[in-house]
Coordinates of C-alpha atoms in Angstrom, one line a residue:
Chain A
M167 CA 69.4 58.2 41.5
Q168 CA 66.9 59.4 43.4
K169 CA 65.9 58.4 46.7
L170 CA 62.8 58.4 49.0
G171 CA 64.8 57.8 52.6
D172 CA 66.8 55.1 51.6
F173 CA 64.8 53.5 49.2
K174 CA 66.0 54.1 45.7
L175 CA 63.5 55.6 43.7
P176 CA 63.4 54.4 39.3
H177 CA 64.6 57.1 36.8
F178 CA 60.7 58.1 35.8
F179 CA 59.7 59.8 39.4
N180 CA 60.7 62.6 38.2
Y181 CA 58.9 62.3 34.1
P182 CA 56.0 64.9 34.9
P183 CA 53.9 62.7 32.8
Y184 CA 54.8 60.3 35.5
F185 CA 52.0 62.1 37.8
T186 CA 49.4 63.1 35.7
L187 CA 47.1 60.4 35.3
Q188 CA 46.5 59.1 31.9
P189 CA 44.1 59.4 29.6
V190 CA 44.6 57.0 26.9
R191 CA 44.6 53.4 27.6
E192 CA 47.4 52.5 26.5
T193 CA 49.7 54.7 28.2
R194 CA 47.5 54.9 31.1
E195 CA 47.5 50.9 32.2
K196 CA 51.5 51.5 31.2
Q197 CA 51.1 54.5 34.5
I198 CA 48.9 51.6 36.5
Q199 CA 51.4 48.9 36.5
L200 CA 54.1 51.0 37.3
W201 CA 53.3 52.2 39.8
K202 CA 51.4 49.6 41.5
E203 CA 55.7 48.5 41.7
L204 CA 56.1 51.4 43.0
I205 CA 53.9 51.1 45.7
L206 CA 54.1 48.2 46.6
D207 CA 57.9 48.3 46.7
Y208 CA 57.8 51.7 48.9
C209 CA 55.6 50.0 51.0
R210 CA 57.7 46.3 51.1
T211 CA 61.1 48.5 52.0
Q212 CA 59.6 50.9 54.6
K213 CA 57.3 48.4 55.9
I214 CA 54.1 50.8 55.3
F215 CA 50.5 48.2 55.7
I216 CA 48.4 52.1 55.0
V217 CA 48.0 54.8 52.4
R218 CA 46.2 56.8 53.8
L219 CA 44.3 58.8 50.7
E220 CA 44.1 62.1 52.2
E221 CA 47.2 62.4 54.1
E222 CA 50.7 63.3 52.8
F223 CA 52.2 59.8 51.4
P224 CA 55.9 60.7 50.6
L225 CA 55.5 58.9 47.3
F226 CA 52.8 60.6 45.7
S227 CA 55.0 64.0 45.9
N228 CA 57.7 64.6 43.8
S229 CA 59.1 68.6 44.9
V230 CA 61.8 67.9 42.4
I231 CA 59.5 68.4 39.8
E232 CA 57.0 69.9 41.8
R233 CA 54.6 67.5 40.7
T234 CA 51.9 65.8 43.1
L235 CA 49.1 62.7 42.0
S236 CA 45.8 64.2 42.9
H237 CA 43.1 62.5 44.5
E238 CA 42.1 61.1 41.1
A239 CA 45.0 59.3 40.5
R240 CA 46.3 58.1 44.1
E241 CA 42.4 55.6 44.1
A242 CA 43.1 54.7 40.7
F243 CA 46.5 53.6 41.5
L244 CA 45.4 52.1 44.4
S245 CA 41.8 50.6 42.6
A246 CA 44.4 49.3 40.3
L247 CA 45.4 46.7 43.6
V248 CA 42.9 46.8 44.9
A249 CA 41.4 44.3 42.3
E250 CA 44.6 43.3 42.3
G251 CA 44.1 41.5 45.9
R252 CA 47.1 43.8 46.7
A253 CA 45.8 46.3 49.1
E254 CA 42.2 46.6 50.6
W255 CA 39.9 49.8 51.3
L256 CA 39.5 49.8 54.7
D257 CA 36.5 51.8 54.8
K258 CA 33.3 52.6 52.0
G259 CA 34.3 56.6 52.4
R260 CA 37.8 54.9 50.0
R261 CA 39.4 57.4 51.7
N262 CA 42.5 54.4 53.8
C263 CA 43.5 51.6 51.6
L264 CA 45.5 48.8 53.5
I265 CA 48.4 47.2 51.1
L266 CA 49.1 43.6 50.4
W267 CA 52.6 44.1 49.8
H268 CA 52.7 40.4 50.6
R269 CA 49.1 39.0 49.8
I270 CA 47.6 37.0 53.7
Q271 CA 48.1 34.1 52.0
E272 CA 51.3 34.3 52.1
W273 CA 51.6 35.8 55.5
A274 CA 49.7 32.8 56.8
D275 CA 53.1 31.1 54.7
I276 CA 55.0 33.6 56.8
I277 CA 53.6 32.5 59.9
V278 CA 54.4 28.4 59.2
N279 CA 57.2 29.2 58.8
F280 CA 58.6 31.4 61.1
V281 CA 56.2 28.6 64.1
K282 CA 58.4 26.5 62.3
D283 CA 62.2 28.2 62.7
N284 CA 61.5 28.9 66.1
G285 CA 59.9 25.8 67.1
F286 CA 57.1 27.0 68.7
E287 CA 54.2 23.7 67.1
D288 CA 53.3 23.1 69.7
S289 CA 53.1 26.5 71.1
V290 CA 50.7 29.0 72.7
M291 CA 51.2 32.5 72.9
T292 CA 49.8 36.2 72.1
V293 CA 49.4 37.8 68.8
E294 CA 51.5 40.5 70.3
E295 CA 53.7 38.5 70.1
I296 CA 54.4 37.6 67.6
R297 CA 54.3 41.3 65.8
S298 CA 56.3 42.6 68.6
G299 CA 58.2 39.9 70.3
I300 CA 61.3 39.3 70.6
E301 CA 61.9 36.2 68.5
S302 CA 59.9 37.9 65.4
R303 CA 61.9 40.8 65.4
G304 CA 64.5 41.0 61.6
T305 CA 61.7 38.9 60.2
E306 CA 58.8 40.8 58.1
L307 CA 56.7 39.7 60.7
H308 CA 57.8 42.4 62.9
G309 CA 55.9 45.6 62.9
I310 CA 52.9 44.1 60.7
D311 CA 49.8 45.0 60.9
R312 CA 47.2 43.9 63.2
T313 CA 44.9 43.7 61.6
I314 CA 47.0 41.8 58.6
L315 CA 48.3 39.7 61.3
M316 CA 44.3 38.6 62.3
R317 CA 43.9 37.9 59.4
A318 CA 47.1 35.4 59.2
L319 CA 45.4 34.1 61.9
K320 CA 42.5 33.5 60.8
L321 CA 43.0 31.8 58.0
L322 CA 45.1 29.5 59.4
E323 CA 43.0 28.6 61.9
Q324 CA 40.5 27.4 59.4
K325 CA 42.7 25.1 58.1
G326 CA 43.2 24.2 61.2
K327 CA 47.0 25.1 61.4
L328 CA 46.1 27.3 64.7
A329 CA 43.0 28.3 67.8
I330 CA 42.7 31.7 68.1
F331 CA 41.2 32.1 71.5
K332 CA 40.2 34.8 74.3
G333 CA 42.6 36.2 76.8
T334 CA 41.3 38.1 80.0
S335 CA 41.8 41.7 78.0
T336 CA 40.5 42.4 74.9
D337 CA 42.9 43.2 73.0
D338 CA 44.6 40.6 74.7
E339 CA 44.0 37.4 72.4
G340 CA 46.3 35.4 71.9
V341 CA 47.5 31.9 69.9
K342 CA 47.9 27.7 69.8
F343 CA 49.5 26.7 67.6
S344 CA 49.3 23.3 65.7
V345 CA 51.1 23.5 63.2
Chain B
M288 CA -9.2 109.1 -48.6
S289 CA -9.1 111.3 -46.1
N290 CA -8.0 111.2 -43.0
F291 CA -10.9 109.5 -40.9
F292 CA -9.3 110.6 -37.6
S293 CA -7.6 113.5 -36.3
K294 CA -3.8 115.1 -37.3
A295 CA -2.0 115.2 -34.5
E296 CA 1.1 117.0 -33.8
V297 CA 4.6 115.6 -33.7
T298 CA 7.9 116.6 -32.3
S299 CA 10.5 115.9 -34.5
S300 CA 12.2 112.5 -32.8
G301 CA 9.3 112.2 -33.0
R302 CA 7.4 112.6 -29.4
P303 CA 3.4 113.9 -29.7
V304 CA 2.9 117.0 -29.0
L305 CA 0.6 116.6 -24.8
L306 CA -2.7 119.4 -24.3
H307 CA -2.1 121.5 -21.5
N308 CA -1.8 118.8 -18.5
E309 CA -2.6 115.9 -21.0
V310 CA -0.8 112.8 -19.4
E311 CA 0.1 109.4 -20.7
C312 CA -1.2 106.7 -19.2
H313 CA -0.3 103.5 -21.1
L314 CA 0.6 102.4 -24.7
L315 CA 0.3 99.4 -26.8
S316 CA 2.6 98.9 -29.6
A317 CA 2.7 97.0 -33.3
V318 CA -2.3 98.2 -32.9
D319 CA -3.9 99.0 -36.2
L320 CA -6.5 101.3 -35.6
E321 CA -10.7 100.6 -38.3
P322 CA -12.7 102.3 -38.0
E323 CA -16.5 100.3 -39.3
D324 CA -17.1 102.1 -42.0
H325 CA -13.2 101.0 -43.5
R326 CA -14.8 101.1 -47.2
H327 CA -14.5 105.2 -46.8
F328 CA -11.7 106.2 -44.9
S329 CA -7.8 104.4 -44.4
L330 CA -7.1 101.7 -42.2
L331 CA -4.0 103.1 -39.8
K332 CA -1.5 100.1 -39.9
S333 CA 0.7 98.6 -37.0
G334 CA 0.7 101.9 -34.7
L335 CA 1.8 103.1 -31.5
L336 CA -1.7 103.3 -29.1
I337 CA -1.2 106.0 -26.5
L338 CA -3.9 106.8 -24.0
T339 CA -3.3 109.7 -22.7
T340 CA -5.7 111.6 -20.2
H341 CA -7.6 113.5 -23.1
R342 CA -6.7 111.8 -26.1
L343 CA -6.0 107.7 -27.6
I344 CA -3.0 108.7 -29.8
W345 CA -2.0 106.6 -33.0
L346 CA 2.0 106.9 -33.8
P347 CA 3.3 105.2 -37.0
S348 CA 5.8 102.8 -36.5
S349 CA 9.3 104.0 -38.4
S350 CA 9.0 101.1 -40.2
A351 CA 6.2 101.5 -41.5
S352 CA 6.7 101.8 -45.0
T353 CA 4.0 105.0 -46.2
P354 CA 4.5 108.0 -44.6
T355 CA 1.1 107.7 -42.8
S356 CA 0.7 111.0 -40.3
A357 CA -0.4 110.4 -36.1
S358 CA -3.3 110.2 -35.7
A359 CA -5.4 111.4 -32.5
I360 CA -8.6 110.4 -31.2
P361 CA -10.0 113.0 -28.7
L362 CA -11.6 110.8 -26.2
A363 CA -14.6 113.7 -25.4
A364 CA -16.1 111.8 -29.0
I365 CA -16.2 108.3 -27.4
S366 CA -20.1 107.8 -26.7
H367 CA -19.1 104.3 -25.9
I368 CA -16.4 101.5 -25.2
F369 CA -17.0 98.2 -25.2
S370 CA -16.2 95.4 -22.8
S371 CA -14.0 92.7 -24.2
K372 CA -15.5 89.7 -25.0
K373 CA -14.6 86.5 -24.1
S374 CA -15.5 84.2 -26.6
L375 CA -14.0 81.1 -28.4
K376 CA -13.0 82.8 -31.1
S377 CA -10.8 85.6 -29.1
V378 CA -8.6 83.5 -28.8
F379 CA -7.2 82.6 -31.4
H380 CA -7.8 86.1 -32.5
S381 CA -5.7 88.6 -31.9
P382 CA -6.9 91.2 -28.9
R383 CA -9.5 93.8 -29.8
I384 CA -10.8 97.3 -28.3
R385 CA -13.8 98.6 -29.4
F386 CA -15.3 101.7 -29.0
Q387 CA -18.1 104.0 -30.1
V388 CA -16.5 107.3 -31.9
L389 CA -18.9 111.1 -32.7
V390 CA -18.6 111.2 -36.4
S391 CA -19.3 115.4 -36.7
S392 CA -21.5 115.9 -40.9
D393 CA -17.6 115.7 -43.1
G394 CA -17.9 112.7 -42.1
R395 CA -14.5 112.3 -39.3
V396 CA -14.6 112.0 -36.3
F397 CA -16.2 115.1 -33.9
D398 CA -13.0 117.4 -32.3
P399 CA -14.5 119.4 -30.0
S400 CA -10.9 121.6 -29.0
S401 CA -11.4 122.5 -32.8
G402 CA -13.9 124.6 -34.3
S403 CA -15.3 121.6 -36.8
G404 CA -18.7 120.7 -35.4
S405 CA -20.6 122.4 -34.9
S406 CA -22.8 121.1 -31.3
S407 CA -26.1 120.2 -33.4
G408 CA -23.6 118.2 -36.0
S409 CA -22.5 116.2 -32.7
G410 CA -23.5 113.4 -31.2
S411 CA -26.1 112.4 -34.9
R412 CA -23.9 109.7 -35.6
S413 CA -21.8 107.5 -33.8
V414 CA -18.9 105.2 -36.0
V415 CA -17.1 102.1 -34.4
V416 CA -14.2 101.5 -33.8
T417 CA -11.5 98.4 -33.7
A418 CA -8.8 99.3 -31.9
V419 CA -6.2 95.4 -33.8
I420 CA -4.1 94.8 -30.9
R421 CA -0.9 92.7 -32.7
G422 CA 1.7 93.9 -30.3
K423 CA 2.6 91.9 -27.0
G424 CA 1.6 94.6 -24.6
D425 CA -1.2 94.2 -21.8
C426 CA -4.9 95.0 -23.6
D427 CA -6.9 93.5 -20.7
G428 CA -4.7 97.3 -19.1
F429 CA -4.2 99.0 -21.2
L430 CA -8.3 98.4 -21.3
V431 CA -9.1 99.6 -17.8
K432 CA -6.7 102.5 -17.9
F433 CA -9.2 103.4 -21.3
W434 CA -12.1 102.8 -18.7
D435 CA -10.9 105.3 -15.9
S436 CA -8.6 107.9 -17.9
W437 CA -12.4 108.2 -20.8
R438 CA -14.8 108.8 -16.8
A439 CA -12.3 111.4 -16.0
R440 CA -13.0 113.6 -18.3
A441 CA -9.8 115.5 -17.7
W442 CA -10.3 117.6 -20.6
E443 CA -13.2 119.5 -18.9
T444 CA -11.3 120.1 -16.3
T445 CA -8.5 122.2 -18.5
K446 CA -10.4 123.8 -20.7
I447 CA -12.1 125.6 -17.9
S448 CA -8.6 126.6 -16.5
S449 CA -7.3 126.6 -19.7
S450 CA -9.9 129.6 -21.6
G451 CA -9.0 130.7 -18.5
S452 CA -5.1 131.0 -18.8
G453 CA -5.6 131.8 -22.5
S454 CA -8.0 134.5 -22.1
A455 CA -5.3 136.2 -19.6
S456 CA -1.7 135.8 -20.8
G457 CA -3.3 137.3 -24.6
S458 CA -1.7 136.0 -27.1
G459 CA 1.6 135.3 -25.7
A460 CA 0.7 132.0 -24.4
A461 CA -1.7 129.7 -27.1
T462 CA -0.9 128.3 -30.3
G463 CA -2.1 125.8 -32.1
I464 CA -3.5 123.1 -30.4
G465 CA -0.9 122.7 -28.2
G466 CA -1.6 126.1 -25.6
G467 CA -0.3 126.4 -22.2
L468 CA 3.0 125.4 -21.9
Y469 CA 3.8 123.6 -24.4
S470 CA 5.1 125.0 -28.0
S471 CA 4.9 123.4 -31.3
D472 CA 8.1 121.3 -31.1
G473 CA 6.2 119.3 -28.4
S474 CA 8.8 120.7 -25.1
V475 CA 7.5 122.6 -22.1
R476 CA 7.6 126.6 -21.7
M477 CA 8.0 127.1 -19.3
V478 CA 7.3 131.5 -19.0
G479 CA 8.7 133.2 -15.5
V480 CA 7.3 132.5 -12.1
A481 CA 4.3 130.9 -13.5
G482 CA 6.7 128.5 -15.4
I483 CA 8.3 127.6 -11.9
L484 CA 4.4 127.4 -9.9
R485 CA 3.6 124.8 -13.6
K486 CA 6.5 122.6 -13.0
E487 CA 6.5 122.5 -8.2
Q488 CA 2.2 121.2 -9.5
E489 CA 3.3 118.7 -12.2
M490 CA 5.5 117.2 -9.4
W491 CA 3.6 116.8 -7.3
E492 CA 0.4 115.1 -9.5
S493 CA 3.2 113.0 -11.0
T494 CA 4.3 111.9 -7.7
D495 CA 0.6 112.1 -5.8
K496 CA -0.3 109.2 -8.2
S497 CA 2.3 107.3 -8.5
L498 CA 2.2 106.8 -4.9
Q499 CA -1.8 106.0 -5.8
D500 CA -0.1 103.8 -7.5
A501 CA 2.5 102.3 -5.1
F502 CA -0.6 101.9 -2.5
Q503 CA -2.9 100.5 -4.4
D504 CA 0.0 98.0 -5.3
L505 CA 0.4 97.7 -2.0
N506 CA -3.6 96.4 -1.0
A507 CA -3.3 93.9 -4.2
L508 CA -0.2 92.6 -2.8
M509 CA -1.0 92.2 0.9
S510 CA -3.9 90.6 0.1
K511 CA -1.6 89.0 -2.2
A512 CA 0.4 87.8 0.8
K513 CA -1.8 86.2 3.1
E514 CA -2.7 83.2 0.0
M515 CA 1.6 82.4 -0.7
V516 CA 2.3 82.7 2.8
M517 CA -0.5 79.6 2.2
L518 CA 0.8 78.0 -0.6
A519 CA 4.0 77.5 -0.1
E520 CA 3.5 76.4 3.4
K521 CA 1.3 74.0 1.3
M522 CA 4.7 73.3 -0.8
R523 CA 6.6 72.6 2.7
Q524 CA 4.4 69.6 3.6
K525 CA 4.0 68.8 0.1
L526 CA 7.6 68.2 -0.3
L527 CA 7.9 66.5 3.9
S528 CA 4.9 64.3 2.8
G529 CA 6.4 62.9 -0.3
T530 CA 10.0 62.2 1.3
S531 CA 9.0 60.4 4.5
S532 CA 6.4 58.6 2.3
Q533 CA 9.8 57.6 -0.4
T534 CA 10.0 53.8 -1.0
S535 CA 14.0 52.0 -1.5
G536 CA 14.0 52.9 -5.3
T537 CA 12.5 57.1 -5.1
N538 CA 12.1 58.0 -9.0
D539 CA 14.9 60.3 -10.4
E540 CA 11.7 62.3 -11.8
D541 CA 10.5 62.9 -7.9
M542 CA 14.0 63.4 -6.9
G543 CA 14.5 66.1 -10.3
S544 CA 11.4 68.0 -9.1
K545 CA 11.5 68.1 -5.3
E546 CA 14.9 69.9 -5.8
E547 CA 13.7 72.7 -8.3
M548 CA 10.6 72.9 -5.1
Q549 CA 13.5 73.1 -2.1
D550 CA 15.9 75.2 -4.4
W551 CA 11.7 77.5 -4.8
L552 CA 11.2 77.2 -1.1
L553 CA 15.0 78.7 -0.5
S554 CA 15.0 81.7 -3.4
V555 CA 11.8 82.8 -0.9
G556 CA 13.4 82.5 1.9
I557 CA 11.8 79.2 3.0
I558 CA 14.0 76.7 4.5
S559 CA 14.1 73.0 3.0
P560 CA 12.9 70.9 5.8
V561 CA 14.0 67.5 3.9
T562 CA 18.7 69.3 3.9
K563 CA 19.3 66.0 5.8
E564 CA 17.3 63.5 3.1
S565 CA 18.4 65.1 -0.2
A566 CA 21.3 64.3 -1.9
G567 CA 21.7 68.5 -1.6
A568 CA 19.7 71.1 -2.7
L569 CA 21.6 73.2 -5.6
Y570 CA 22.3 76.1 -4.1
H571 CA 23.8 74.4 -1.6
Q572 CA 25.9 72.7 -4.2
Q573 CA 27.4 75.6 -5.6
L574 CA 28.3 76.6 -2.2
S575 CA 29.7 74.2 -2.0
R576 CA 31.8 74.0 -4.7
Q577 CA 32.1 77.8 -4.0
L578 CA 33.8 77.5 -0.5
A579 CA 36.0 75.2 -1.8
D580 CA 37.1 77.6 -3.9
F581 CA 37.4 80.2 -1.0
V582 CA 39.2 78.3 1.3
R583 CA 42.0 78.0 0.0
I584 CA 43.8 80.6 0.5
P585 CA 43.5 80.3 3.6
L586 CA 44.0 77.3 4.4
E587 CA 47.9 78.1 2.9
R588 CA 48.4 80.5 5.2
A589 CA 47.4 78.6 8.7
G590 CA 49.8 76.3 7.4
G591 CA 47.3 73.4 6.1
M592 CA 43.9 73.9 9.0
I593 CA 41.8 76.2 10.3
N594 CA 39.7 76.4 12.4
L595 CA 35.7 75.9 10.9
I596 CA 34.4 78.4 12.6
D597 CA 37.4 80.7 11.9
A598 CA 36.3 79.5 8.2
Y599 CA 33.5 80.5 8.6
C600 CA 33.9 84.2 9.5
L601 CA 35.9 84.4 7.5
F602 CA 34.3 83.7 4.4
N603 CA 31.1 85.9 4.7
R604 CA 32.8 88.8 5.6
A605 CA 34.2 88.5 2.3
R606 CA 31.0 87.6 0.6
G607 CA 29.3 91.0 2.7
T608 CA 25.9 90.3 1.8
E609 CA 24.0 87.6 1.5
L610 CA 25.9 85.5 5.1
I611 CA 25.5 82.1 5.3
S612 CA 24.2 80.5 8.0
P613 CA 26.3 77.8 10.1
D614 CA 24.2 75.3 9.0
D615 CA 24.1 76.3 5.5
M616 CA 28.7 76.6 6.2
L617 CA 28.3 72.8 8.1
Q618 CA 26.7 71.6 4.7
A619 CA 27.8 73.1 2.2
C620 CA 31.0 70.7 4.1
S621 CA 29.3 68.0 4.2
L622 CA 28.8 67.8 0.5
W623 CA 32.7 68.3 -0.6
E624 CA 32.4 64.9 0.7
K625 CA 31.2 63.6 -2.3
F626 CA 32.4 66.4 -4.8
D627 CA 36.1 65.5 -6.6
V628 CA 37.1 68.8 -4.3
P629 CA 40.5 69.5 -2.2
V630 CA 39.6 69.9 0.9
M631 CA 38.1 68.1 3.5
L632 CA 36.6 68.9 6.7
R633 CA 37.4 67.0 9.6
K634 CA 35.9 66.2 13.8
F635 CA 38.8 65.5 16.5
D636 CA 37.8 63.4 19.0
S637 CA 36.9 67.0 21.4
G638 CA 34.8 68.0 19.0
V639 CA 37.2 71.0 17.1
M640 CA 36.5 71.2 13.5
V641 CA 38.5 72.0 11.3
I642 CA 38.6 71.7 7.2
Q643 CA 41.7 70.7 6.3
N644 CA 43.6 70.0 2.5
K645 CA 42.9 66.8 1.8
S646 CA 46.6 66.1 1.2
H647 CA 47.5 66.5 5.0
S648 CA 49.4 64.0 5.8
D649 CA 48.5 63.4 9.7
E650 CA 52.2 61.2 9.5
E651 CA 53.7 63.7 8.5
V652 CA 52.8 66.3 11.3
F653 CA 53.8 63.5 14.0
A654 CA 57.2 63.9 12.3
R655 CA 57.4 67.3 13.2
I656 CA 56.1 67.5 16.3
K657 CA 57.9 64.2 17.1
S658 CA 61.5 66.5 16.1
L659 CA 60.0 68.8 18.2
V660 CA 59.7 67.0 20.9
T661 CA 62.5 65.3 21.1
K662 CA 64.8 68.5 22.0
P663 CA 66.8 68.2 24.6
E664 CA 64.7 71.2 26.2
A665 CA 62.1 69.9 25.1
L666 CA 62.7 66.8 26.6
R667 CA 63.6 68.8 30.3
T668 CA 60.5 70.8 30.4
G669 CA 57.8 69.0 28.4
I670 CA 56.5 71.8 25.0
S671 CA 52.6 74.1 25.5
P672 CA 50.6 74.3 22.8
T673 CA 51.9 78.1 21.4
D674 CA 55.9 75.3 21.1
A675 CA 53.8 73.6 18.0
A676 CA 52.4 77.0 17.2
M677 CA 55.3 78.3 16.6
T678 CA 57.0 75.4 14.9
L679 CA 53.9 73.8 12.7
G680 CA 53.3 77.2 12.4
I681 CA 50.1 77.3 12.6
A682 CA 47.3 78.3 15.3
P683 CA 47.6 77.6 18.4
A684 CA 43.7 75.9 18.9
M685 CA 45.0 73.6 15.6
A686 CA 47.8 72.8 17.6
K687 CA 46.5 71.3 20.1
E688 CA 45.1 69.5 18.7
H689 CA 47.4 67.7 16.6
L690 CA 49.0 66.9 19.5
L691 CA 45.8 65.4 21.4
T692 CA 45.7 63.6 18.4
A693 CA 49.4 62.2 19.4
E694 CA 49.1 61.9 22.5
S695 CA 46.0 59.7 21.6
K696 CA 48.2 57.4 19.1
G697 CA 50.2 57.3 22.1
L698 CA 53.2 59.3 20.5
L699 CA 53.2 62.1 23.4
C700 CA 51.5 62.0 26.9
R701 CA 50.5 65.1 28.9
D702 CA 51.8 66.5 31.7
I703 CA 48.8 69.0 34.2
S704 CA 50.9 71.0 36.3
P705 CA 49.6 75.2 37.7
D706 CA 52.4 75.2 35.0
G707 CA 49.7 74.4 33.0
F708 CA 49.0 72.5 29.6
R709 CA 52.0 70.4 28.5
F710 CA 53.3 66.9 26.4
Y711 CA 56.4 65.2 26.8
I712 CA 57.4 62.2 24.5
N713 CA 56.1 59.1 25.9
L714 CA 58.5 57.3 28.3
F715 CA 56.5 54.7 29.1
P716 CA 56.2 51.9 26.5
E717 CA 60.0 51.9 27.1
I718 CA 60.2 51.1 30.9
D719 CA 59.3 47.2 32.0
P720 CA 57.6 47.1 35.1
C721 CA 59.6 44.1 36.0
N722 CA 62.4 45.9 35.9
M723 CA 62.0 48.9 36.6
Y724 CA 65.1 50.8 36.9
F725 CA 66.4 49.1 33.9
V726 CA 66.8 51.5 31.5
K727 CA 68.1 51.2 27.5
D728 CA 71.3 51.9 26.3
Y729 CA 70.5 54.6 23.4
G730 CA 66.5 54.1 23.9
I731 CA 64.1 57.1 23.8
C732 CA 64.5 56.5 28.3
S733 CA 68.4 56.5 28.1
T734 CA 67.8 60.2 25.8
W735 CA 66.1 61.9 28.1
I736 CA 68.0 60.8 30.8
K737 CA 70.7 62.3 29.5
A738 CA 68.7 66.0 28.6
V739 CA 67.3 65.9 32.6
S740 CA 70.4 64.9 33.5
T741 CA 72.4 67.5 33.0
T742 CA 70.1 70.9 35.0
G743 CA 71.1 68.3 37.7
I744 CA 67.6 67.4 38.2
G745 CA 67.9 63.2 38.1
E746 CA 70.9 63.7 39.9
R747 CA 69.5 65.3 43.6
S748 CA 68.2 63.7 46.7
S749 CA 65.6 63.9 48.8
T750 CA 65.6 62.9 52.2
F751 CA 62.6 61.3 53.6
R752 CA 61.4 63.9 56.1

């Protein structure tokens, strides 16, 4: 089976029609489904949070069969993810897409578990520490996209699980848990 | 009873011997000549009346029981021609032409060419002669020409010239009534250079005359043309208004006469304005059937399906003249649904229109495409319209339509790349998004993988850069 780095690719990745946006509705729907799953899988395993359409994205090209997804196709597949709530456009021009291979709610749950696992129920941490601190190593939180993290934290703040406060410098935000 | 009229010379085949410069102008068949005073003179019954520039010649019909000899009335002897009176009586009678002739002292028609009747005796008495036209000829036309010839007085100029030539050529020239170039058997005697010149002159004169006639007709036609156009317009309007005011229950008779009008308009080159609503003018129906017959052979050669444009070109080429317009072609094809013909017009989603056999089966074509596209080579590289064309035995454009149709049915998938437009067997239905890596045994995916892996495509790994 073919690999992209250490990512195992499915057999149909070498099927040329997979890289041409299909016009027939039923066929296209299936194609979109397969691409959605593949994108999410890939991003999850590679910890990719943002896909930029105008840049090279390894998944969108297959040098073996010499095919590349057209811009139209890329937009179509990502829009399908957005519609499902698994992604968000970061700009109006639809050039940058935030991939939510975990939904925000899922991230929020992960944070709560993280807090519980490490006994941070009443602690204070900086946002940066959550992202890249020693404790987060080995967890999914490590290296999480800052935008996503903030959204998850805000969601938890709304639920009263924590409070966000500004630190001494502008990007030194902190969180007080009350999980 | 002696003949009222002068004797006219005829040839052995019954043709009149014409005088010098005499030209025939008109003729009527089944004519009786009745002198007013026919108690003393015999009637001439049911003969051929020939008007010439010089005379009125009456020839007996060959079916006449009593052989009456041909007679003639010199136009010079005619003193008056009566205009035709249209009365109630004349509706029931055969048409009549009446004229007045001068009668010489012996009671017969004055014959100015012969010696009989001295100048003093001429003009003393006149007798009315009636020509009863029992045949179907054009009497009014004859009468007009009669007037023209009589007024033209061609015999007067002839007399001058013939008397001149007669004295010059002496004995050799004139023989009897048929002086000049005409011999007794009616054939023209061409004497030397004079003959040739004479012949040339005659040709010029007759050409000139016919040209004049033609232009007369043309002038008449031109003046009529405007009326014709107006008439055609009126009819067209009538047709248009007729259909727009149609009620739900159309009268069959109305439709019939409307179709007739349409046909007439079409035959004079005017497009019928009601093409869509009508059941189809007769012209289109005939064309439709003709086209169905014609298209059979090209269809066979093309493998059962032919592009409409190609069929149009072939058909027109075969017709040679009377080419049909694209609209006619479309009309003719559309009418096929109403008839029981073995062909049909089909429009693909892409807009391409084809003629195909009714017996044509899409399923059969798809079966053939499927078998083509599951061959190992095709699994690896797909098929192009050209490949399909060769296998199916049809034109590439037609093959592409079939491939597109197969695609729309979910049989194939397209692959667009710099290499071109190709089609592969559709693998997607077999793949489960929730279990993407699973490949069913003996399914199409596994067949595909096997075919592809022989070239090593599936086995190579690419490393992330």
